[in-house]
Amino acid sequence: MTDDLILETDVLVIGGGVTGSGVMRDLALRGIRCLLIDRQDLCAGASGGNHGLLHSGGRYVSTDPESAAECARENALLKRLAPQCIEDTGGLFVAVEGDDADFAARFPALCAAAGVACEVLTTAEARRLEPRISERVIAACRVRDAAIDPFHLAMENVDQARQANGSEYRAHARVEGFDIANGEIRAAICRDPRSGSRIAIRARQYVNAGGAWAMDIARLAGCRDVELRYAKGTILVHHERVGHHVINRLRPPGDGDILVPGGTVSLLGTTSSRCDDLEHVVPTADEIDRNIREGAAMIPSLAGSRYTRAFSRVRPLLVSANTSDRAASRGFALFDHEGQGLANFCTITGGKLTTFRLMAEKTVDLVARRLGVSTPCATGETPLPRGAEGRWTEPGAAPRAWYRAGDADDMILCECEMVPRSAIDDIVAAAPDGAASVSLEAIALRSRVGKGPCQGAFCGIRVSSYLYDRGRYTDATGLVKLREFLDERFKGQRTVIWGQQAAQIELAEAVHCGLMGLDALEDAA
Amino acid sequence: MTSAIPHRGVATMHHDPRDLKVGLAIVGTGIAGFAAAVFAANRGIATAIAGNTGALAYTTGYLDLLGHADGRAIDDPWAALEALRAAEPRHPLARVPATDIRAAFTEFTAFLSDNGIAYTAPGDANIAALTPAGTRKRTLCVPATMAAGPRALAAGTTAVIVDFERLKGFSAAEVVANLGTRWPGLRAKRIEFPDMARGEVYPEVMARALEVPATREKLAALLKEAAGDARVVGLPAILGMYRPDDVHAELQRLSGLEIFEIPTMPPSVPGVRLRECMEQVLPQLGVKLIPQRKVSTLELDDGGATLTLTDAYGPIRIHANVVLLASGRFLSGGLEAHPDSIREHLLGLPVAQPASRDDWYREHYTDPRGHPVSRAGIEVDEQFRPLGRDGLTHHPRLFAAGAILAHHDWVRSRSGAGIAIATACAAVAATIRTRASNPTVGGEALG
């Protein structure tokens, strides 16, 4: 049997989440050439489905002081080195009537012990900083939480690695097996899930940064030492930004106790429940209602508000002692798999967004040693340059560029987030799918398209029409991709459709199905 | 207090309400409400109609009867209606005899044709009408300005789809890319709209500009050039706002071309045309129209119904013998989705609906089966009177029509106008019948 495509590189990094992209950058900065692949595209798993919270560490001081300390160090480092991906909002921890007052009282000391900066506030000070906080607040502290854009971060990581030594990124390559001989992986056998074509990738070292899929990938290589369990988390997107700070509930971690501002919206979450199925993870009405109920205890206006979407992702937790999922280690683990008889494979998993850089550093230390490269890690002091890649993900970036250019003929295609034609041209030119088969999902990943109140219902149509105009599509492909995009966006909407959202979906369906016939393309074409 | 100073030119709220007395009060200004007003006016019933701007501006101008069944397009809507009658007896279209539906379509399209928006007559088969995506939509009646498109498609006539620089959301290239395999003689051409050389151009602005003869002459010249050898040209729907038939005829005469419109993405010119036509013509027929105002309360008693609302001049009370509720679904505000249930807005009528919010929507947005929540609505008796909590007729003077009714999915079955027109006609007939058979209801003369 012949493979359709054979690629060669020094290191193959599997998994385009924040960790994988961090490994790619770390390798490139040490002069090691690599190829990063993902079964879908950047941040398709938990990296793209979280609060976007750069933890101060406060969240973990009671359950995992070691992780808390790591968070505190990485928080300071990333704020210095990657400020373009971070909004330094600061964070509050607030307890309300009914919460454990003893826990609130012990919190500052727990922070001090873990090296997490924490300032005790009066309840009046807290409400002055965040007037929407409940009048029933009984205790408050200020910490150094911030908002971070994981998409921007992953894109900048990839961008710098490309620039540094020609390392490459390839979307839509799913690992299906490994060719193993004499204690070494000789090739990773991948498939493009869209076309079904096979790709064999030969490398000297293989890094498994598969996130929640890391256990499955390790098993494809015969390694039984990675044991994960999965916690499903559900987060809601509030239609407008609520407050300036990250607002945490000052109590042991529970449902709906973190509210993170992100650009023009806020993210509320999260619930935590055990799950086994990695492929079918969707929010339930019960999870939505629990998040809102708990969130409203901190910020009453969260009840009865409009939410534009909700999403669920799976966090990989390392199986260690008999701890609950909430208390389970948020630390990470690096498996060298030498005990499993493989000398050129490792797995990095667990951990969290805030510590991705540290995880990458430890991983690349191992890989570099195996390759005989002695160049030390540079990501702890090298600033992340502002590349062109991630710039459209930032809220407000597209309208700013548009106003600056002052070209009235540059039509705004996404009216919610003010994304003009020129930005779409830019993104299409650099998209990893190649301009010929660019998808709306790939564009949405690299811009604010579809992120506003219309959730892609109308900008999706306009961007799709524009791509037809530019000759990117010459047959029904554009409509099929539009349908895929809308189906994907809807997964996040379906449990938060009430009030205005119900009216909007009714209109959207009338246009997409009633007029365009996307529910029966075969008949409509 | 200084608030007693009245605003200039506007009566203040403490004025006595203005009282209107009518036979029929219609709540809702979508196709169902407006069609009911037309049917009532044609039957000499004194009528008032009020409602906030419904979904009318979002229509394409096509009047669908039944375009899809079981997720598939259907060419014979009348045969499909018979099948529907057997399979889904509670479906609103299954409650109206086919002959009545055809007569209602004929009456409604004749009314529009008489008032500047000519329509094709309801035929025996669906028309495969054109969409801005280059797909084909099965519908029963199309505006005369759009009729040449489906004809040219069916005949495979060489034609050019023209679009405009800096017009968003309508791409001739997209229409051609998707229709091309079925219509090999189709080409795309982009031109500048006359006298709009910079910045974005909008369909509504273009439509109003084409009311001016000089703009039509310039556009006709540009179209002649764009057409090349072709004798047929398709355009986005921009051919005038008030007298589209005249604009269309004039542009054809000036260019020597056969011209057709394709609807654009809503809110589109054809929807605005229908709304403005209704708002202009109904008052001339004696219908009391209070547009773009939401009815605040509706009270029913043995003597009749009282509706209250407020317009720019202050409060209004409408006293009616009977009321027709045509307030639509979520988009028009007749139904409201709350996190725990779907409710009827005005009277709190019981709403047939899925058991819990988890069941409202399927996981797959474009699932051809549609979403269960779409079939939620109010249930009615044989006379189109809503049922109350006890399953019995809520009130003898209250009727309902249009999308607010339960047990249909107007979007997926491509039957929005059909349900609106058929049930409006049947409900208006029922109000007359009810009064005739029960003299205690509507004791006053209707009309």
mmCIF file of C-alpha atoms in Angstrom, chain A residues 519-520 523, chain B residues 66-74 80 83-84 87-88 368-370 375 412-413:
data_model
loop_
_atom_site.group_PDB
_atom_site.id
_atom_site.type_symbol
_atom_site.label_atom_id
_atom_site.label_comp_id
_atom_site.label_asym_id
_atom_site.label_seq_id
_atom_site.Cartn_x
_atom_site.Cartn_y
_atom_site.Cartn_z
ATOM 1 C CA ASP A 519 -31.344 21.853 4.999
ATOM 2 C CA ALA A 520 -31.918 20.189 1.619
ATOM 3 C CA ASP A 523 -32.940 19.219 -3.655
ATOM 4 C CA LEU B 66 -46.167 23.900 0.713
ATOM 5 C CA GLY B 67 -42.680 23.469 -0.703
ATOM 6 C CA HIS B 68 -41.239 20.649 1.370
ATOM 7 C CA ALA B 69 -42.528 17.501 2.971
ATOM 8 C CA ASP B 70 -40.431 15.010 4.970
ATOM 9 C CA GLY B 71 -37.332 17.040 4.234
ATOM 10 C CA ARG B 72 -37.748 16.815 0.454
ATOM 11 C CA ALA B 73 -38.777 19.405 -2.092
ATOM 12 C CA ILE B 74 -42.180 18.795 -3.632
ATOM 13 C CA ALA B 80 -48.804 16.985 -0.839
ATOM 14 C CA ALA B 83 -50.985 13.554 2.074
ATOM 15 C CA LEU B 84 -50.568 16.072 4.891
ATOM 16 C CA ALA B 87 -50.603 12.202 8.054
ATOM 17 C CA GLU B 88 -50.906 15.322 10.202
ATOM 18 C CA PRO B 368 -33.930 18.149 7.676
ATOM 19 C CA ARG B 369 -36.524 17.121 10.248
ATOM 20 C CA GLY B 370 -36.524 20.619 11.764
ATOM 21 C CA ARG B 375 -44.084 23.064 16.189
ATOM 22 C CA ARG B 412 -38.907 23.705 6.981
ATOM 23 C CA SER B 413 -42.109 22.925 5.071
#
